[in-house]
mmCIF file of C-alpha atoms and ligand atoms in Angstrom:
data_model
loop_
_atom_site.group_PDB
_atom_site.id
_atom_site.type_symbol
_atom_site.label_atom_id
_atom_site.label_comp_id
_atom_site.label_asym_id
_atom_site.label_seq_id
_atom_site.Cartn_x
_atom_site.Cartn_y
_atom_site.Cartn_z
ATOM 1 C CA UNK I 1 89.194 70.029 56.382
ATOM 2 C CA UNK I 2 86.086 71.623 54.942
ATOM 3 C CA UNK I 3 82.880 71.683 56.857
ATOM 4 C CA UNK I 4 79.937 71.193 54.642
ATOM 5 C CA UNK I 5 77.018 70.745 57.228
ATOM 6 C CA UNK I 6 75.631 74.211 58.170
ATOM 7 C CA UNK I 7 74.837 72.763 61.749
ATOM 8 C CA UNK I 8 78.362 71.744 62.305
ATOM 9 C CA UNK I 9 79.734 74.802 60.671
ATOM 10 C CA UNK I 10 77.809 77.245 63.067
ATOM 11 C CA UNK I 11 78.706 75.018 66.090
ATOM 12 C CA UNK I 12 82.413 75.073 65.222
ATOM 13 C CA UNK I 13 82.153 78.855 64.705
ATOM 14 C CA UNK I 14 80.427 79.318 68.085
ATOM 15 C CA UNK I 15 83.025 77.245 69.705
ATOM 16 C CA UNK I 16 85.952 79.265 68.085
ATOM 17 C CA UNK I 17 84.498 82.530 69.112
ATOM 18 C CA UNK I 18 83.890 81.220 72.736
ATOM 19 C CA UNK I 19 87.477 80.248 72.885
ATOM 20 C CA UNK I 20 88.689 83.614 71.708
ATOM 21 C CA UNK I 21 86.462 85.088 74.232
ATOM 22 C CA UNK I 22 87.962 82.847 76.922
ATOM 23 C CA UNK I 23 91.328 83.786 75.910
ATOM 24 C CA UNK I 24 90.432 87.548 76.172
ATOM 25 C CA UNK I 25 89.051 87.045 79.701
ATOM 26 C CA UNK I 26 92.191 85.063 80.699
ATOM 27 C CA UNK I 27 94.312 87.829 79.517
ATOM 28 C CA UNK I 28 92.379 90.408 81.413
ATOM 29 C CA UNK I 29 92.446 88.503 84.660
ATOM 30 C CA UNK I 30 96.193 87.860 84.261
ATOM 31 C CA UNK I 31 96.849 91.466 83.929
ATOM 32 C CA UNK I 32 94.650 92.117 86.782
ATOM 33 C CA UNK I 33 96.696 89.598 88.748
ATOM 34 C CA UNK I 34 99.734 91.530 87.997
ATOM 35 C CA UNK I 35 98.457 94.640 89.616
ATOM 36 C CA UNK I 36 96.599 93.051 92.673
ATOM 37 C CA UNK I 37 98.974 92.707 95.298
ATOM 38 C CA UNK I 38 99.198 89.288 97.066
ATOM 39 C CA UNK I 39 98.959 88.710 100.694
ATOM 40 C CA UNK I 40 102.404 87.278 100.903
ATOM 41 C CA UNK I 41 105.182 87.967 98.387
ATOM 42 C CA UNK I 42 107.548 85.256 99.754
ATOM 43 C CA UNK I 43 110.696 87.401 99.430
ATOM 44 C CA UNK I 44 113.270 85.548 101.436
ATOM 45 C CA UNK I 45 113.890 86.662 104.986
ATOM 46 C CA UNK I 46 116.816 84.893 106.662
ATOM 47 C CA UNK I 47 117.037 84.423 110.259
ATOM 48 C CA UNK I 48 120.299 83.849 111.979
ATOM 49 C CA UNK I 49 122.093 84.364 115.435
ATOM 50 C CA UNK I 50 124.092 87.485 115.462
ATOM 51 C CA UNK I 51 125.596 87.051 118.820
ATOM 52 C CA UNK I 52 124.931 86.463 122.640
ATOM 53 C CA UNK I 53 124.353 88.770 125.394
ATOM 54 C CA UNK I 54 126.345 88.537 128.411
ATOM 55 C CA UNK I 55 123.752 86.765 130.121
ATOM 56 C CA UNK I 56 123.684 84.108 127.094
ATOM 57 C CA UNK I 57 120.448 85.419 125.527
ATOM 58 C CA UNK I 58 120.797 85.114 121.799
ATOM 59 C CA UNK I 59 120.520 88.270 119.516
ATOM 60 C CA UNK I 60 118.940 87.419 116.215
ATOM 61 C CA UNK I 61 119.665 88.883 112.803
ATOM 62 C CA UNK I 62 117.087 89.146 110.025
ATOM 63 C CA UNK I 63 118.078 89.626 106.566
ATOM 64 C CA UNK I 64 115.464 91.184 104.413
ATOM 65 C CA UNK I 65 115.974 90.831 100.639
ATOM 66 C CA UNK I 66 114.243 92.098 97.659
ATOM 67 C CA UNK I 67 113.719 91.056 93.949
ATOM 68 C CA UNK I 68 116.167 93.800 92.870
ATOM 69 C CA UNK I 69 118.992 92.504 95.155
ATOM 70 C CA UNK I 70 118.992 94.852 97.954
ATOM 71 C CA UNK I 71 119.716 93.425 101.476
ATOM 72 C CA UNK I 72 119.179 94.904 104.975
ATOM 73 C CA UNK I 73 120.244 93.248 108.211
ATOM 74 C CA UNK I 74 118.429 93.911 111.359
ATOM 75 C CA UNK I 75 119.334 92.728 114.770
ATOM 76 C CA UNK I 76 117.198 92.361 117.799
ATOM 77 C CA UNK I 77 119.720 94.140 120.056
ATOM 78 C CA UNK I 78 118.559 97.954 119.640
ATOM 79 C CA UNK I 79 116.734 97.089 116.401
ATOM 80 C CA UNK I 80 119.983 98.048 114.676
ATOM 81 C CA UNK I 81 120.473 98.093 110.999
ATOM 82 C CA UNK I 82 123.995 96.476 110.715
ATOM 83 C CA UNK I 83 124.207 96.292 106.963
ATOM 84 C CA UNK I 84 122.259 97.678 103.979
ATOM 85 C CA UNK I 85 123.374 97.118 100.378
ATOM 86 C CA UNK I 86 122.617 99.473 97.511
ATOM 87 C CA UNK I 87 123.570 99.491 93.965
ATOM 88 C CA UNK I 88 125.661 102.118 92.409
ATOM 89 C CA UNK I 89 125.193 103.538 88.917
ATOM 90 C CA UNK I 90 126.945 100.329 87.322
ATOM 91 C CA UNK I 91 124.903 98.014 89.408
ATOM 92 C CA UNK I 92 127.354 97.312 92.043
ATOM 93 C CA UNK I 93 125.967 96.478 95.506
ATOM 94 C CA UNK I 94 127.745 97.770 98.468
ATOM 95 C CA UNK I 95 127.025 98.430 102.231
ATOM 96 C CA UNK I 96 125.953 102.118 102.746
ATOM 97 C CA UNK I 97 125.662 102.207 106.541
ATOM 98 C CA UNK I 98 128.350 102.419 109.250
ATOM 99 C CA UNK I 99 128.456 99.798 112.039
ATOM 100 C CA UNK I 100 130.269 96.948 113.157
ATOM 101 C CA UNK I 101 130.836 93.228 112.414
ATOM 102 C CA UNK I 102 129.956 91.750 115.611
ATOM 103 C CA UNK I 103 127.808 92.072 118.794
ATOM 104 C CA UNK I 104 130.776 92.593 121.175
ATOM 105 C CA UNK I 105 131.636 95.924 119.516
ATOM 106 C CA UNK I 106 128.122 97.199 119.621
ATOM 107 C CA UNK I 107 128.238 96.438 123.235
ATOM 108 C CA UNK I 108 131.534 97.988 123.845
ATOM 109 C CA UNK I 109 130.445 101.593 122.833
ATOM 110 C CA UNK I 110 128.320 102.479 119.974
ATOM 111 C CA UNK I 111 127.526 106.115 118.954
ATOM 112 C CA UNK I 112 124.029 104.815 117.961
ATOM 113 C CA UNK I 113 125.033 103.185 114.814
ATOM 114 C CA UNK I 114 122.034 102.272 112.977
ATOM 115 C CA UNK I 115 119.858 102.004 116.147
ATOM 116 C CA UNK I 116 116.293 102.677 117.066
ATOM 117 C CA UNK I 117 116.074 105.698 119.532
ATOM 118 C CA UNK I 118 113.516 106.044 122.118
ATOM 119 C CA UNK I 119 111.690 106.965 124.255
ATOM 120 C CA UNK I 120 112.954 110.265 123.268
ATOM 121 C CA UNK I 121 115.180 110.751 120.205
ATOM 122 C CA UNK I 122 117.562 113.864 120.790
ATOM 123 C CA UNK I 123 117.811 116.078 123.907
ATOM 124 C CA UNK I 124 115.746 117.134 126.807
ATOM 125 C CA UNK I 125 117.137 120.031 128.750
ATOM 126 C CA UNK I 126 118.662 119.283 132.258
ATOM 127 C CA UNK I 127 116.989 115.776 131.894
ATOM 128 C CA UNK I 128 113.641 117.163 133.179
ATOM 129 C CA UNK I 129 110.095 117.753 132.044
ATOM 130 C CA UNK I 130 106.719 118.318 133.673
ATOM 131 C CA UNK I 131 103.457 116.580 132.683
ATOM 132 C CA UNK I 132 100.083 117.485 134.350
ATOM 133 C CA UNK I 133 101.983 119.078 137.235
ATOM 134 C CA UNK I 134 104.365 116.071 137.817
ATOM 135 C CA UNK I 135 108.057 116.675 137.248
ATOM 136 C CA UNK I 136 110.085 113.620 135.767
ATOM 137 C CA UNK I 137 113.850 113.234 136.004
ATOM 138 C CA UNK I 138 115.665 111.578 133.471
ATOM 139 C CA UNK I 139 119.334 110.746 133.104
ATOM 140 C CA UNK I 140 121.691 113.384 132.151
ATOM 141 C CA UNK I 141 123.928 111.289 130.043
ATOM 142 C CA UNK I 142 125.158 114.053 127.654
ATOM 143 C CA UNK I 143 126.555 116.740 129.739
ATOM 144 C CA UNK I 144 123.633 118.346 131.694
ATOM 145 C CA UNK I 145 121.107 116.951 129.168
ATOM 146 C CA UNK I 146 119.333 113.868 128.458
ATOM 147 C CA UNK I 147 120.178 112.400 125.171
ATOM 148 C CA UNK I 148 118.460 109.595 123.008
ATOM 149 C CA UNK I 149 116.440 107.844 125.943
ATOM 150 C CA UNK I 150 118.952 107.800 128.630
ATOM 151 C CA UNK I 151 121.534 105.340 129.999
ATOM 152 C CA UNK I 152 119.660 102.377 128.515
ATOM 153 C CA UNK I 153 117.477 103.733 125.832
ATOM 154 C CA UNK I 154 115.818 101.550 122.914
ATOM 155 C CA UNK I 155 119.192 101.417 121.281
ATOM 156 C CA UNK I 156 120.419 99.103 123.990
ATOM 157 C CA UNK I 157 117.392 96.716 124.739
ATOM 158 C CA UNK I 158 116.457 93.567 123.348
ATOM 159 C CA UNK I 159 113.467 93.638 121.064
ATOM 160 C CA UNK I 160 111.435 90.649 120.035
ATOM 161 C CA UNK I 161 111.705 90.091 116.270
ATOM 162 C CA UNK I 162 109.110 88.310 113.929
ATOM 163 C CA UNK I 163 109.871 87.803 110.218
ATOM 164 C CA UNK I 164 106.886 88.555 107.956
ATOM 165 C CA UNK I 165 106.200 88.682 104.432
ATOM 166 C CA UNK I 166 103.315 91.228 103.678
ATOM 167 C CA UNK I 167 101.995 92.761 100.431
ATOM 168 C CA UNK I 168 104.627 95.300 100.361
ATOM 169 C CA UNK I 169 107.765 93.072 100.701
ATOM 170 C CA UNK I 170 109.836 91.369 103.409
ATOM 171 C CA UNK I 171 109.401 92.731 106.939
ATOM 172 C CA UNK I 172 110.552 92.223 110.335
ATOM 173 C CA UNK I 173 108.362 93.319 113.273
ATOM 174 C CA UNK I 174 109.991 94.329 116.462
ATOM 175 C CA UNK I 175 108.342 94.838 119.706
ATOM 176 C CA UNK I 176 109.420 96.109 123.209
ATOM 177 C CA UNK I 177 107.576 96.828 126.224
ATOM 178 C CA UNK I 178 109.267 99.623 128.263
ATOM 179 C CA UNK I 179 107.899 99.561 131.906
ATOM 180 C CA UNK I 180 106.442 102.343 133.712
ATOM 181 C CA UNK I 181 109.330 104.471 135.183
ATOM 182 C CA UNK I 182 111.956 102.951 132.784
ATOM 183 C CA UNK I 183 114.650 105.520 132.434
ATOM 184 C CA UNK I 184 112.485 107.900 134.533
ATOM 185 C CA UNK I 185 109.752 108.016 131.971
ATOM 186 C CA UNK I 186 106.006 107.784 133.110
ATOM 187 C CA UNK I 187 103.743 105.071 131.805
ATOM 188 C CA UNK I 188 104.158 101.411 130.334
ATOM 189 C CA UNK I 189 104.863 101.914 126.687
ATOM 190 C CA UNK I 190 104.208 99.092 124.178
ATOM 191 C CA UNK I 191 106.231 99.886 121.167
ATOM 192 C CA UNK I 192 106.347 98.327 117.792
ATOM 193 C CA UNK I 193 108.591 99.172 114.938
ATOM 194 C CA UNK I 194 108.101 97.428 111.406
ATOM 195 C CA UNK I 195 111.150 97.658 108.919
ATOM 196 C CA UNK I 196 109.671 96.645 105.366
ATOM 197 C CA UNK I 197 111.990 96.406 102.338
ATOM 198 C CA UNK I 198 110.105 96.681 99.198
ATOM 199 C CA UNK I 199 110.962 95.457 95.632
ATOM 200 C CA UNK I 200 111.469 99.318 94.818
ATOM 201 C CA UNK I 201 114.518 99.585 97.097
ATOM 202 C CA UNK I 202 112.423 101.421 99.695
ATOM 203 C CA UNK I 203 112.985 100.798 103.407
ATOM 204 C CA UNK I 204 109.789 101.586 105.023
ATOM 205 C CA UNK I 205 109.805 102.137 108.862
ATOM 206 C CA UNK I 206 106.697 102.387 110.692
ATOM 207 C CA UNK I 207 106.544 103.113 114.353
ATOM 208 C CA UNK I 208 103.504 102.582 116.825
ATOM 209 C CA UNK I 209 103.269 102.980 120.593
ATOM 210 C CA UNK I 210 100.468 102.880 123.227
ATOM 211 C CA UNK I 211 100.631 104.020 126.891
ATOM 212 C CA UNK I 212 98.801 103.450 130.154
ATOM 213 C CA UNK I 213 99.505 106.649 131.615
ATOM 214 C CA UNK I 214 100.230 110.273 129.973
ATOM 215 C CA UNK I 215 103.715 110.194 128.789
ATOM 216 C CA UNK I 216 105.928 111.574 126.019
ATOM 217 C CA UNK I 217 107.370 109.752 122.883
ATOM 218 C CA UNK I 218 109.675 110.609 120.043
ATOM 219 C CA UNK I 219 111.128 107.843 118.211
ATOM 220 C CA UNK I 220 113.531 107.629 115.420
ATOM 221 C CA UNK I 221 116.278 105.797 113.489
ATOM 222 C CA UNK I 222 119.982 106.513 113.797
ATOM 223 C CA UNK I 223 121.628 105.051 110.706
ATOM 224 C CA UNK I 224 124.777 106.681 109.677
ATOM 225 C CA UNK I 225 124.966 106.626 105.804
ATOM 226 C CA UNK I 226 127.810 106.954 103.278
ATOM 227 C CA UNK I 227 126.402 106.604 99.856
ATOM 228 C CA UNK I 228 130.036 106.113 98.493
ATOM 229 C CA UNK I 229 130.150 102.685 99.943
ATOM 230 C CA UNK I 230 133.567 103.594 101.274
ATOM 231 C CA UNK I 231 132.651 103.576 104.813
ATOM 232 C CA UNK I 232 135.715 105.111 106.249
ATOM 233 C CA UNK I 233 135.814 108.159 103.823
ATOM 234 C CA UNK I 234 134.219 111.523 104.619
ATOM 235 C CA UNK I 235 130.623 112.163 103.334
ATOM 236 C CA UNK I 236 131.454 115.872 102.438
ATOM 237 C CA UNK I 237 131.311 115.150 98.740
ATOM 238 C CA UNK I 238 127.463 114.260 99.032
ATOM 239 C CA UNK I 239 124.908 116.648 97.948
ATOM 240 C CA UNK I 240 122.174 117.230 100.346
ATOM 241 C CA UNK I 241 118.720 118.810 99.946
ATOM 242 C CA UNK I 242 116.416 119.585 102.882
ATOM 243 C CA UNK I 243 112.816 120.643 102.329
ATOM 244 C CA UNK I 244 112.833 123.029 104.995
ATOM 245 C CA UNK I 245 112.797 126.920 105.049
ATOM 246 C CA UNK I 246 113.918 127.200 108.698
ATOM 247 C CA UNK I 247 116.038 125.474 111.399
ATOM 248 C CA UNK I 248 116.295 125.453 115.191
ATOM 249 C CA UNK I 249 119.312 127.242 116.363
ATOM 250 C CA UNK I 250 120.806 125.687 119.741
ATOM 251 C CA UNK I 251 122.838 126.941 122.635
ATOM 252 C CA UNK I 252 126.118 125.425 123.996
ATOM 253 C CA UNK I 253 124.452 122.098 125.069
ATOM 254 C CA UNK I 254 122.655 121.825 121.571
ATOM 255 C CA UNK I 255 119.435 122.472 123.234
ATOM 256 C CA UNK I 256 117.157 124.657 120.710
ATOM 257 C CA UNK I 257 116.875 128.177 121.938
ATOM 258 C CA UNK I 258 113.022 128.255 120.706
ATOM 259 C CA UNK I 259 113.726 130.405 117.801
ATOM 260 C CA UNK I 260 112.919 129.235 114.233
ATOM 261 C CA UNK I 261 115.522 130.710 111.964
ATOM 262 C CA UNK I 262 115.236 131.248 108.206
ATOM 263 C CA UNK I 263 117.768 129.237 106.413
ATOM 264 C CA UNK I 264 118.189 131.675 103.516
ATOM 265 C CA UNK I 265 121.616 133.353 103.496
ATOM 266 C CA UNK I 266 123.104 130.905 105.899
ATOM 267 C CA UNK I 267 125.170 127.510 105.705
ATOM 268 C CA UNK I 268 121.882 125.913 106.842
ATOM 269 C CA UNK I 269 120.250 126.537 103.452
ATOM 270 C CA UNK I 270 119.771 123.197 101.612
ATOM 271 C CA UNK I 271 116.695 124.248 99.778
ATOM 272 C CA UNK I 272 118.572 123.539 96.614
ATOM 273 C CA UNK I 273 120.986 120.475 96.528
ATOM 274 C CA UNK I 274 124.332 121.526 98.069
ATOM 275 C CA UNK I 275 127.387 119.562 99.016
ATOM 276 C CA UNK I 276 127.702 118.775 102.787
ATOM 277 C CA UNK I 277 131.198 120.058 102.671
ATOM 278 C CA UNK I 278 130.433 123.243 100.919
ATOM 279 C CA UNK I 279 129.975 125.546 103.975
ATOM 280 C CA UNK I 280 130.608 123.079 106.973
ATOM 281 C CA UNK I 281 133.744 125.079 107.862
ATOM 282 C CA UNK I 282 132.274 128.502 107.331
ATOM 283 C CA UNK I 283 132.692 131.099 110.126
ATOM 284 C CA UNK I 284 129.313 130.655 111.685
ATOM 285 C CA UNK I 285 128.396 130.459 115.538
ATOM 286 C CA UNK I 286 125.848 127.698 115.025
ATOM 287 C CA UNK I 287 128.318 125.413 113.132
ATOM 288 C CA UNK I 288 130.940 126.067 115.831
ATOM 289 C CA UNK I 289 128.442 124.819 118.505
ATOM 290 C CA UNK I 290 127.681 121.614 116.541
ATOM 291 C CA UNK I 291 131.264 121.154 115.410
ATOM 292 C CA UNK I 292 129.602 120.902 111.955
ATOM 293 C CA UNK I 293 125.815 120.295 111.371
ATOM 294 C CA UNK I 294 124.016 118.825 114.294
ATOM 295 C CA UNK I 295 120.612 120.613 114.124
ATOM 296 C CA UNK I 296 117.051 120.099 113.584
ATOM 297 C CA UNK I 297 115.449 121.483 110.449
ATOM 298 C CA UNK I 298 111.835 122.395 110.383
ATOM 299 C CA UNK I 299 110.406 120.548 107.537
ATOM 300 C CA UNK I 300 107.971 122.181 105.000
ATOM 301 C CA UNK I 301 105.051 119.764 105.547
ATOM 302 C CA UNK I 302 103.310 118.426 102.370
ATOM 303 C CA UNK I 303 99.595 118.470 102.270
ATOM 304 C CA UNK I 304 99.179 114.840 102.714
ATOM 305 C CA UNK I 305 101.530 115.003 105.884
ATOM 306 C CA UNK I 306 103.756 112.136 104.551
ATOM 307 C CA UNK I 307 106.000 113.857 102.077
ATOM 308 C CA UNK I 308 109.560 114.363 100.643
ATOM 309 C CA UNK I 309 111.895 115.643 103.460
ATOM 310 C CA UNK I 310 115.327 115.179 102.011
ATOM 311 C CA UNK I 311 117.461 113.824 99.192
ATOM 312 C CA UNK I 312 121.114 112.856 99.086
ATOM 313 C CA UNK I 313 123.085 112.361 96.011
ATOM 314 C CA UNK I 314 126.574 110.996 95.879
ATOM 315 C CA UNK I 315 127.537 112.067 92.244
ATOM 316 C CA UNK I 316 130.606 109.657 91.937
ATOM 317 C CA UNK I 317 128.792 106.312 92.695
ATOM 318 C CA UNK I 318 125.317 107.824 91.444
ATOM 319 C CA UNK I 319 123.654 106.510 94.427
ATOM 320 C CA UNK I 320 120.678 108.656 95.349
ATOM 321 C CA UNK I 321 118.459 108.539 98.526
ATOM 322 C CA UNK I 322 115.092 110.086 99.200
ATOM 323 C CA UNK I 323 113.540 110.477 102.642
ATOM 324 C CA UNK I 324 109.908 110.694 103.166
ATOM 325 C CA UNK I 325 108.341 111.228 106.477
ATOM 326 C CA UNK I 326 105.282 112.407 108.437
ATOM 327 C CA UNK I 327 107.466 114.025 111.214
ATOM 328 C CA UNK I 328 107.840 117.757 111.559
ATOM 329 C CA UNK I 329 111.625 117.781 112.097
ATOM 330 C CA UNK I 330 114.797 116.509 110.468
ATOM 331 C CA UNK I 331 117.964 116.138 112.679
ATOM 332 C CA UNK I 332 120.840 116.337 110.221
ATOM 333 C CA UNK I 333 123.917 115.168 112.006
ATOM 334 C CA UNK I 334 127.116 115.198 109.987
ATOM 335 C CA UNK I 335 129.094 112.623 112.153
ATOM 336 C CA UNK I 336 131.028 115.332 113.872
ATOM 337 C CA UNK I 337 131.791 113.234 116.933
ATOM 338 C CA UNK I 338 133.440 110.392 115.153
ATOM 339 C CA UNK I 339 136.948 110.778 115.816
ATOM 340 C CA UNK I 340 138.829 108.018 113.965
ATOM 341 C CA UNK I 341 139.005 105.483 116.938
ATOM 342 C CA UNK I 342 136.105 103.261 116.242
ATOM 343 C CA UNK I 343 136.917 100.143 113.978
ATOM 344 C CA UNK I 344 135.106 100.048 110.611
ATOM 345 C CA UNK I 345 133.422 97.003 109.224
ATOM 346 C CA UNK I 346 135.717 96.368 106.418
ATOM 347 C CA UNK I 347 138.951 97.530 108.235
ATOM 348 C CA UNK I 348 140.222 100.913 108.938
ATOM 349 C CA UNK I 349 138.399 103.393 111.354
ATOM 350 C CA UNK I 350 135.467 105.661 111.178
ATOM 351 C CA UNK I 351 136.823 109.117 110.514
ATOM 352 C CA UNK I 352 135.081 112.314 111.558
ATOM 353 C CA UNK I 353 132.273 113.043 109.243
ATOM 354 C CA UNK I 354 132.468 109.574 107.608
ATOM 355 C CA UNK I 355 128.649 109.185 107.932
ATOM 356 C CA UNK I 356 125.553 111.465 108.178
ATOM 357 C CA UNK I 357 122.296 110.783 109.934
ATOM 358 C CA UNK I 358 118.935 112.059 108.685
ATOM 359 C CA UNK I 359 116.865 111.392 111.932
ATOM 360 C CA UNK I 360 113.136 112.215 111.409
ATOM 361 C CA UNK I 361 111.452 113.298 114.589
ATOM 362 C CA UNK I 362 109.578 115.946 116.537
ATOM 363 C CA UNK I 363 111.775 118.763 117.794
ATOM 364 C CA UNK I 364 114.404 118.322 120.517
ATOM 365 C CA UNK I 365 113.328 119.522 123.881
ATOM 366 C CA UNK I 366 109.620 119.721 122.884
ATOM 367 C CA UNK I 367 108.405 118.774 126.331
ATOM 368 C CA UNK I 368 109.996 122.103 127.770
ATOM 369 C CA UNK I 369 109.016 124.264 124.667
ATOM 370 C CA UNK I 370 105.465 125.071 124.551
ATOM 371 C CA UNK I 371 105.637 126.438 121.000
ATOM 372 C CA UNK I 372 106.911 123.294 119.609
ATOM 373 C CA UNK I 373 104.700 120.492 118.369
ATOM 374 C CA UNK I 374 103.414 118.321 121.266
ATOM 375 C CA UNK I 375 105.160 115.010 121.851
ATOM 376 C CA UNK I 376 102.489 113.960 124.463
ATOM 377 C CA UNK I 377 100.807 110.669 124.271
ATOM 378 C CA UNK I 378 97.650 109.596 126.255
ATOM 379 C CA UNK I 379 96.129 106.480 127.013
ATOM 380 C CA UNK I 380 93.844 105.381 124.263
ATOM 381 C CA UNK I 381 95.887 107.006 121.627
ATOM 382 C CA UNK I 382 98.240 105.376 119.321
ATOM 383 C CA UNK I 383 101.578 107.144 118.508
ATOM 384 C CA UNK I 384 102.132 106.681 114.883
ATOM 385 C CA UNK I 385 105.152 107.673 112.922
ATOM 386 C CA UNK I 386 106.506 106.730 109.433
ATOM 387 C CA UNK I 387 109.797 107.284 107.626
ATOM 388 C CA UNK I 388 110.695 105.753 104.265
ATOM 389 C CA UNK I 389 114.127 105.838 102.826
ATOM 390 C CA UNK I 390 114.312 105.265 99.054
ATOM 391 C CA UNK I 391 117.417 104.210 97.113
ATOM 392 C CA UNK I 392 118.064 104.779 93.467
ATOM 393 C CA UNK I 393 120.858 105.999 91.196
ATOM 394 C CA UNK I 394 121.165 109.086 88.829
HETATM 395 C C1 BGC E 401 122.850 113.805 117.837
HETATM 396 C C2 BGC E 401 124.308 114.208 118.200
HETATM 397 C C3 BGC E 401 124.993 113.131 118.922
HETATM 398 C C4 BGC E 401 124.794 111.673 118.172
HETATM 399 C C5 BGC E 401 125.238 110.690 118.893
HETATM 400 C C6 BGC E 401 122.839 112.698 117.228
HETATM 401 O O1 BGC E 401 121.581 112.374 116.980
HETATM 402 O O2 BGC E 401 122.320 114.898 117.247
HETATM 403 O O3 BGC E 401 124.492 115.367 118.818
HETATM 404 O O4 BGC E 401 126.323 113.304 119.358
HETATM 405 O O5 BGC E 401 123.309 111.583 117.999
HETATM 406 O O6 BGC E 401 125.683 109.769 118.204
#
């Protein structure tokens, strides 16, 4: 069609220009939409029943999923991560955390597999500490010392779980109120832990707590990883890097002596990636005390406080994990007390050193060591801790 009337010609031209302009705008707003985070990503979160407590209370299981195909199962008993799948270099998703198939096994005796630890992750010497002149007595559930919150720590309580989709991914929010005096600790402590699985294969764990009396808090997560996906095999063939120039030597009860010792020239030097098995059997007094690695490393804090603390690479599968935290310490535990008696998820048993833990935390026994960063929490303050585990391959 030829347009001869100039008025019509210019009108058509104007319309055409407007149309192109609109298209350009649309394109812009579309690309804006891609980068703007939505309120709800609607990644699927499945909620099922994992089992029943002896009194009949149901324990829920939340399965967080992401677009990449990763899945993380979290139960309301102990806030335990019971399963976590990650791809190897060929894209094969396998479970990378030790644990059990059913609740009964968790209730039967569990070396803190996958659990939330509190009120105090790690040890307090003689189960005693003093705050504002008052001495508090805690359970001595690890020889003469207090370990991981006592007889019934946060790993053995029922949390309230709520599934949430937020802008970062699929989340489950766990809350628990620890009563004043529970396990000997002062103050009523309201705790919230949020696990969020992002589409970048990150599990972001955010901890918050408030108290109504001065108290102490040191929360952590106790997943035992085996990046090979062969959960009963030893992790000695994993390469570990710890961003730490020093570690805390311990006494016979695994209580820090108070010294910060340089790692250079010792089997505790993971400043460059090194096989976990490379020096674990070295003739070293500290390794003998821990039956392997069971020590807290003093992290080199990044400027923004939330920084890369550790990496682990399993060359055969290609799985690679990064750990970011705002905590000053990292307990690296090489699964030394696993003894081949506990039943594994896919058959067999968990051999010694078939899993490693990277527990981000304040230093062990801080309430009794004035030179360590404080673990005190006062009314009106909010305890906030964050750890992010990111999985990829290389
Ligand atoms: C501790 C180990 C302890 C283990 C219990 C770790 O966090 O460092 O000494 O045996 O927890 O499973």
